């Protein structure tokens, strides 16, 4: 399974970006896809996830500013990022995991990461 992410870039604080990630196939009947944020010099952390049945979870830091959505027919997950802050800067990785398993499990698949830079 390959995940191809796109949409990162440089944006001013308060601006918006849309990330997208397409999986080459869907290996698990019950799964979730998500986005994980890795700030410079820090560990990777959850931003948002969505299951293939539409259940959504957000990190507190992005609630009200980011919107995750998914097109199951296209195996694609999107992250609409609005009201961006400098602390949103970092590499965003997309992930596909089997439902019920943590995102760091060996059964998970990762995209290559896309860089988001928010200038103040």
Coordinates of C-alpha atoms in Angstrom, one line a residue:
X1 CA 0.0 0.0 0.0
X2 CA 1.4 3.4 -1.0
X3 CA 0.1 6.7 0.4
X4 CA 0.7 9.8 -1.7
X5 CA 0.3 13.1 0.1
X6 CA 0.3 16.6 -1.4
X7 CA -0.8 20.2 -0.6
X8 CA 1.8 21.5 1.8
X9 CA 3.5 24.9 1.4
X10 CA 4.3 28.3 2.9
X11 CA 1.4 30.4 4.2
X12 CA 1.1 33.4 6.4
X13 CA -0.5 33.1 9.9
X14 CA -4.3 33.2 9.5
X15 CA -4.2 31.6 6.1
X16 CA -5.4 28.3 4.8
X17 CA -4.1 25.2 3.2
X18 CA -5.7 21.9 2.0
X19 CA -3.8 18.7 2.3
X20 CA -4.8 15.5 0.5
X21 CA -3.6 11.9 0.6
X22 CA -4.5 9.0 -1.6
X23 CA -3.9 5.4 -0.8
X24 CA -3.2 3.0 -3.6
X25 CA -5.6 0.4 -2.1
X26 CA -7.6 -0.2 1.0
X27 CA -6.1 -3.2 2.8
X28 CA -8.4 -3.3 5.7
X29 CA -12.2 -3.4 5.6
X30 CA -12.4 -1.4 8.8
X31 CA -9.8 1.3 9.0
X32 CA -9.1 4.9 9.7
X33 CA -7.0 7.5 7.9
X34 CA -5.5 10.5 9.5
X35 CA -2.9 13.2 9.6
X36 CA -0.1 13.5 12.1
X37 CA 1.9 16.6 12.7
X38 CA 5.6 16.6 13.5
X39 CA 6.9 20.0 14.5
X40 CA 10.6 20.8 14.0
X41 CA 12.7 18.9 16.6
X42 CA 9.6 17.3 18.2
X43 CA 7.7 14.0 18.1
X44 CA 4.9 13.2 15.8
X45 CA 1.5 13.8 17.2
X46 CA -2.1 13.4 16.2
X47 CA -3.8 16.1 14.2
X48 CA -7.0 14.4 13.0
X49 CA -8.4 11.0 12.0
X50 CA -11.5 9.7 10.3
X51 CA -12.7 6.1 10.0
X52 CA -14.2 4.7 6.8
X53 CA -17.6 5.0 8.5
X54 CA -17.1 8.7 9.2
X55 CA -16.1 8.8 12.9
X56 CA -13.8 11.8 13.4
X57 CA -11.3 12.7 16.1
X58 CA -9.3 15.9 16.4
X59 CA -6.4 17.0 18.6
X60 CA -7.5 19.8 20.9
X61 CA -5.0 22.1 19.3
X62 CA -6.7 22.0 15.9
X63 CA -10.4 21.8 16.9
X64 CA -12.4 24.5 15.2
X65 CA -9.7 25.3 12.7
X66 CA -9.0 22.0 10.8
X67 CA -11.6 19.9 9.1
X68 CA -10.8 16.3 8.0
X69 CA -12.9 14.6 5.3
X70 CA -12.7 11.4 3.3
X71 CA -13.8 10.1 -0.1
X72 CA -13.9 6.3 0.3
X73 CA -14.5 5.8 -3.4
X74 CA -11.1 7.4 -4.1
X75 CA -9.3 6.1 -1.0
X76 CA -8.5 9.8 -0.3
X77 CA -8.4 11.8 2.9
X78 CA -8.3 15.6 3.1
X79 CA -7.3 18.1 5.7
X80 CA -8.6 21.6 5.4
X81 CA -6.4 23.8 7.5
X82 CA -7.7 27.3 8.4
X83 CA -6.7 30.0 10.8
X84 CA -3.2 28.6 10.6
X85 CA -0.7 29.5 13.4
X86 CA 3.1 29.5 13.4
X87 CA 2.9 26.5 15.8
X88 CA 1.2 24.5 13.1
X89 CA 4.5 24.5 11.2
X90 CA 6.0 21.1 10.6
X91 CA 5.8 18.0 8.4
X92 CA 2.3 16.4 8.1
X93 CA 2.2 12.7 7.5
X94 CA -0.9 10.8 6.4
X95 CA -1.5 7.4 7.8
X96 CA -3.8 4.4 7.2
X97 CA -4.4 2.0 10.0
X98 CA -6.7 -0.9 10.8
X99 CA -9.6 0.1 13.0
X100 CA -8.8 -0.7 16.7
X101 CA -5.1 -0.6 16.3
X102 CA -2.9 2.4 17.3
X103 CA -1.4 4.6 14.6
X104 CA 2.1 3.5 15.6
X105 CA 1.4 -0.2 15.0
X106 CA 3.3 -2.3 12.5
X107 CA 0.1 -2.7 10.5
X108 CA 0.0 1.0 9.7
X109 CA 1.0 2.6 6.4
X110 CA 2.5 6.1 6.0
X111 CA 2.8 8.7 3.3
X112 CA 6.0 10.5 2.7
X113 CA 5.1 13.7 4.5
X114 CA 4.3 17.2 3.3
X115 CA 5.9 20.3 4.8
X116 CA 3.7 23.1 6.1
X117 CA 5.3 26.4 7.0
X118 CA 3.3 29.1 8.7
X119 CA 5.0 32.5 8.9
X120 CA 4.1 35.0 11.6

